[in-house]
Short mmCIF file of C-alpha atoms in Angstrom, two decimals:
data_model
loop_
_atom_site.label_atom_id
_atom_site.label_comp_id
_atom_site.label_asym_id
_atom_site.label_seq_id
_atom_site.Cartn_x
_atom_site.Cartn_y
_atom_site.Cartn_z
CA MET A 652 95.84 117.21 152.62
CA ARG A 653 96.62 119.87 150.03
CA LEU A 654 97.96 118.74 146.67
CA ARG A 655 99.39 120.73 143.80
CA PRO A 656 98.80 119.99 140.11
CA ILE A 657 102.36 118.67 139.90
CA ASP A 658 101.62 116.16 142.67
CA LEU A 659 98.77 114.63 140.64
CA ALA A 660 100.75 114.82 137.41
CA ARG A 661 103.90 113.10 138.69
CA GLU A 662 102.01 110.00 139.87
CA HIS A 663 100.97 109.21 136.30
CA GLY A 664 103.72 110.80 134.24
CA LEU A 665 101.42 113.58 133.06
CA SER A 666 101.99 117.27 132.56
CA THR A 667 100.44 119.79 134.90
CA GLN A 668 98.59 121.20 131.89
CA ALA A 669 96.99 117.79 131.32
CA VAL A 670 95.73 117.81 134.91
CA ARG A 671 94.28 121.28 134.45
CA ASN A 672 92.68 120.20 131.18
CA TYR A 673 91.06 117.21 132.89
CA GLU A 674 89.62 119.50 135.54
CA GLU A 675 88.21 121.83 132.91
CA ALA A 676 86.69 118.82 131.10
CA GLY A 677 84.91 117.73 134.29
CA VAL A 678 87.03 114.62 134.82
CA LEU A 679 88.16 116.08 138.14
CA PRO A 680 85.91 117.96 140.55
CA PRO A 681 86.50 121.72 140.59
CA ALA A 682 89.61 122.61 142.55
CA GLU A 683 89.74 125.16 145.30
CA ARG A 684 91.87 128.23 144.74
CA ALA A 685 94.57 129.54 147.04
CA PRO A 686 94.65 133.28 147.78
CA SER A 687 97.38 133.47 145.13
CA GLY A 688 94.99 132.00 142.57
CA TYR A 689 96.77 128.66 142.26
CA ARG A 690 94.73 125.47 142.15
CA VAL A 691 94.63 123.42 145.34
CA TYR A 692 93.73 119.75 145.01
CA ALA A 693 92.75 117.16 147.61
CA PRO A 694 93.02 113.35 147.76
CA ARG A 695 89.60 113.13 146.08
CA HIS A 696 91.04 114.79 143.00
CA ALA A 697 93.88 112.29 142.93
CA ALA A 698 91.33 109.48 143.24
CA ALA A 699 89.31 110.96 140.38
CA LEU A 700 92.36 111.03 138.13
CA ARG A 701 93.28 107.44 139.01
CA THR A 702 89.70 106.36 138.29
CA PHE A 703 89.62 108.14 134.95
CA LEU A 704 92.90 106.58 133.82
CA ALA A 705 91.60 103.14 134.85
CA LEU A 706 88.40 103.66 132.85
CA ILE A 707 90.14 104.61 129.60
CA PRO A 708 91.37 101.11 128.57
CA ALA A 709 87.96 99.69 129.49
CA HIS A 710 85.65 102.19 127.80
CA GLY A 711 87.77 104.45 125.62
CA HIS A 712 88.86 108.02 126.29
CA ALA A 713 85.66 109.80 125.25
CA THR A 714 83.35 107.50 127.23
CA ALA A 715 85.66 107.65 130.27
CA VAL A 716 85.43 111.45 130.19
CA THR A 717 81.64 111.30 130.02
CA ILE A 718 81.46 108.78 132.86
CA MET A 719 83.60 110.91 135.16
CA ARG A 720 81.72 114.07 134.25
CA ALA A 721 78.43 112.36 135.12
CA VAL A 722 79.76 111.04 138.42
CA ASN A 723 81.15 114.42 139.42
CA ASP A 724 77.80 116.03 138.56
CA GLY A 725 76.00 113.52 140.79
CA ALA A 726 74.40 111.71 137.82
CA VAL A 727 75.59 108.25 138.83
CA GLU A 728 72.80 106.48 136.95
CA ASP A 729 73.92 108.14 133.72
CA ALA A 730 77.46 106.90 134.35
CA LEU A 731 76.21 103.38 135.02
CA LEU A 732 74.21 103.42 131.80
CA LEU A 733 77.38 104.18 129.84
CA ILE A 734 79.17 101.35 131.61
CA ASP A 735 76.29 98.98 130.86
CA ARG A 736 76.52 99.89 127.19
CA SER A 737 80.22 99.10 127.13
CA HIS A 738 79.58 95.73 128.73
CA ALA A 739 76.83 95.03 126.20
CA GLN A 740 79.19 95.93 123.35
CA LEU A 741 81.86 93.64 124.75
CA ALA A 742 79.35 90.79 124.99
CA ASP A 743 78.25 91.50 121.42
CA ASP A 744 81.87 91.50 120.26
CA ARG A 745 82.39 88.14 121.94
CA ARG A 746 79.35 86.76 120.12
CA THR A 747 80.71 88.20 116.89
CA LEU A 748 84.02 86.44 117.43
CA GLU A 749 82.27 83.14 117.99
CA GLU A 750 80.23 83.69 114.83
CA VAL A 751 83.46 84.20 112.89
CA VAL A 752 84.87 81.01 114.37
CA ASP A 753 81.70 79.12 113.44
CA ALA A 754 81.70 80.59 109.92
CA LEU A 755 85.33 79.60 109.41
CA ARG A 756 84.63 76.12 110.66
CA ASP A 757 82.28 75.63 107.72
CA LEU A 758 84.40 77.54 105.21
CA THR A 759 85.19 75.46 102.12
CA PRO A 760 86.41 76.56 98.70
CA THR A 761 83.60 77.11 96.22
CA HIS A 762 84.29 77.28 92.50
CA GLU A 763 80.83 76.79 91.01
CA PRO A 764 77.70 78.89 91.50
CA GLU A 765 75.37 77.49 94.10
CA PRO A 766 71.67 77.98 94.73
CA GLY A 767 70.75 80.67 97.20
CA ALA A 768 72.47 83.64 95.59
CA THR A 769 71.40 87.10 96.69
CA PHE A 770 71.68 90.71 95.64
CA ILE A 771 73.38 93.69 97.27
CA GLY A 772 70.26 95.20 98.85
CA PRO A 773 69.01 92.12 100.72
CA LEU A 774 72.57 91.26 101.79
CA ALA A 775 73.16 94.76 103.15
CA ASP A 776 69.82 94.62 105.01
CA ARG A 777 70.75 91.27 106.51
CA LEU A 778 73.98 92.69 107.95
CA GLY A 779 72.53 96.05 108.93
CA ILE A 780 74.90 98.00 106.71
CA ARG A 781 74.47 100.21 103.66
CA PRO A 782 74.89 98.90 100.10
CA ALA A 783 77.56 101.57 99.69
CA THR A 784 79.63 99.72 102.29
CA LEU A 785 79.51 96.53 100.25
CA ARG A 786 80.54 98.47 97.14
CA LYS A 787 83.43 99.95 99.10
CA TRP A 788 84.49 96.47 100.17
CA GLU A 789 84.31 95.35 96.57
CA ARG A 790 86.61 98.18 95.50
CA ALA A 791 89.01 97.14 98.27
CA GLY A 792 89.03 93.60 96.87
CA LEU A 793 87.35 91.93 99.81
CA VAL A 794 84.55 90.35 97.80
CA VAL A 795 84.01 90.56 94.04
CA PRO A 796 80.53 89.24 93.17
CA ARG A 797 79.71 88.26 89.61
CA ARG A 798 77.38 90.40 87.51
CA ASP A 799 74.11 89.17 86.07
CA PRO A 800 74.71 89.34 82.27
CA ARG A 801 71.18 90.57 81.61
CA THR A 802 70.71 93.18 84.32
CA GLY A 803 74.26 93.99 85.41
CA TYR A 804 73.25 93.53 89.03
CA ARG A 805 75.77 92.18 91.51
CA VAL A 806 75.01 88.56 92.40
CA TYR A 807 76.46 87.24 95.66
CA ALA A 808 76.85 83.48 95.62
CA PRO A 809 76.86 81.64 98.97
CA ALA A 810 80.66 81.75 99.02
CA ASP A 811 80.52 85.53 98.51
CA VAL A 812 77.98 85.87 101.30
CA ARG A 813 80.25 83.88 103.58
CA ASP A 814 83.18 86.16 102.75
CA VAL A 815 81.04 89.26 103.34
CA LEU A 816 80.03 87.86 106.73
CA LEU A 817 83.68 87.32 107.63
CA ALA A 818 84.60 90.79 106.41
CA HIS A 819 81.76 92.36 108.39
CA GLN A 820 82.71 90.58 111.57
CA LEU A 821 86.44 91.20 111.20
CA ARG A 822 85.71 94.87 110.53
CA ARG A 823 83.80 95.05 113.78
CA GLY A 824 86.77 93.37 115.41
CA GLY A 825 88.88 96.40 114.53
CA HIS A 826 90.70 95.14 111.44
CA GLY A 827 91.41 97.38 108.46
CA LEU A 828 90.17 96.68 104.94
CA GLU A 829 93.63 95.86 103.59
CA GLN A 830 94.24 93.35 106.36
CA ILE A 831 90.83 91.75 105.85
CA ALA A 832 91.43 91.50 102.09
CA ARG A 833 94.71 89.69 102.70
CA VAL A 834 93.12 87.35 105.23
CA LEU A 835 90.24 86.44 102.93
CA GLU A 836 92.59 85.84 100.04
CA GLN A 837 94.73 83.59 102.22
CA VAL A 838 91.67 81.67 103.34
CA ARG A 839 90.49 81.21 99.74
CA THR A 840 93.93 80.18 98.56
CA ALA A 841 94.52 77.80 101.44
CA GLY A 842 91.01 76.40 101.23
CA GLY A 843 90.54 76.57 104.98
CA PRO A 844 90.52 78.77 108.08
CA GLU A 845 94.10 78.15 109.23
CA PRO A 846 95.47 81.55 108.13
CA LEU A 847 92.95 83.27 110.39
CA GLN A 848 93.88 81.48 113.58
CA ALA A 849 96.54 83.98 114.66
CA THR A 850 94.16 86.87 113.93
CA LEU A 851 91.40 85.23 115.94
CA ARG A 852 93.75 84.63 118.86
CA GLU A 853 94.79 88.29 118.83
CA TRP A 854 91.15 89.33 118.68
CA ARG A 855 90.25 87.07 121.59
CA ASP A 856 93.21 88.40 123.58
CA ARG A 857 92.04 91.99 123.01
CA LEU A 858 88.55 91.13 124.23
CA THR A 859 89.99 89.43 127.31
CA ALA A 860 92.19 92.45 128.02
CA ARG A 861 89.20 94.76 127.70
CA GLY A 862 87.14 92.59 130.03
CA LEU A 863 89.90 92.68 132.64
CA ALA A 864 90.21 96.44 132.17
CA MET A 865 86.49 96.78 132.85
CA LEU A 866 86.98 94.95 136.14
CA ALA A 867 89.84 97.26 137.10
CA GLY A 868 87.86 100.31 136.03
CA ALA A 869 84.83 99.20 138.02
CA ALA A 870 86.95 98.67 141.13
CA ALA A 871 88.49 102.13 140.79
CA LEU A 872 85.09 103.76 140.22
CA ASP A 873 83.59 101.93 143.21
CA ALA A 874 86.43 103.19 145.41
CA TYR A 875 85.96 106.72 144.08
CA LEU A 876 82.22 106.68 144.71
CA GLY A 877 82.85 105.59 148.28
CA ALA A 878 85.59 108.13 148.94
CA PRO A 879 84.82 111.08 151.20
#
């Protein structure tokens, strides 16, 4: 069966230029050329495009391109490695969400300094981020640690550490600094985790949607790998 670029494009509401761009990027196998020079596609090209579009919501556009390029080059193991990494990230994001839920469960208002304070360096090391990130969060109003009157060093009390943990985890969940600042302020004002419940539900729903997208993407890729 001979297909034109417009045939592939119409199925997905794309432009013919987008189809040509995907071929040039390696998302589609190279097309044959008619004597006139026009591209001639086959059902395998249509399957490749369907597979690519199914992989995007699961792995993101850039990773989906790399997966399809690897498959079309015969490097299936490389493609599977990318898929494994996405699954690992999803699992890590799920663990992160549960850590946020656990942290909120224990969140209580703190007005007096408590033992166990820490400084910016050890706290950054604990979270695997740079001290500059914590300073940026401070400028954004997420967490404002007190200063040691003798040294001027930032001192993070346990309540500050808890807020930094929440900020770190919410940041990984895809939330912007302004949104996180508002959430943390609401939690502090309310004295409990209730204001975060809607955010956590949205976060959980996004993870569920991504997991389902990975299933759909895997099914499409499996069909493409088995296609003639």
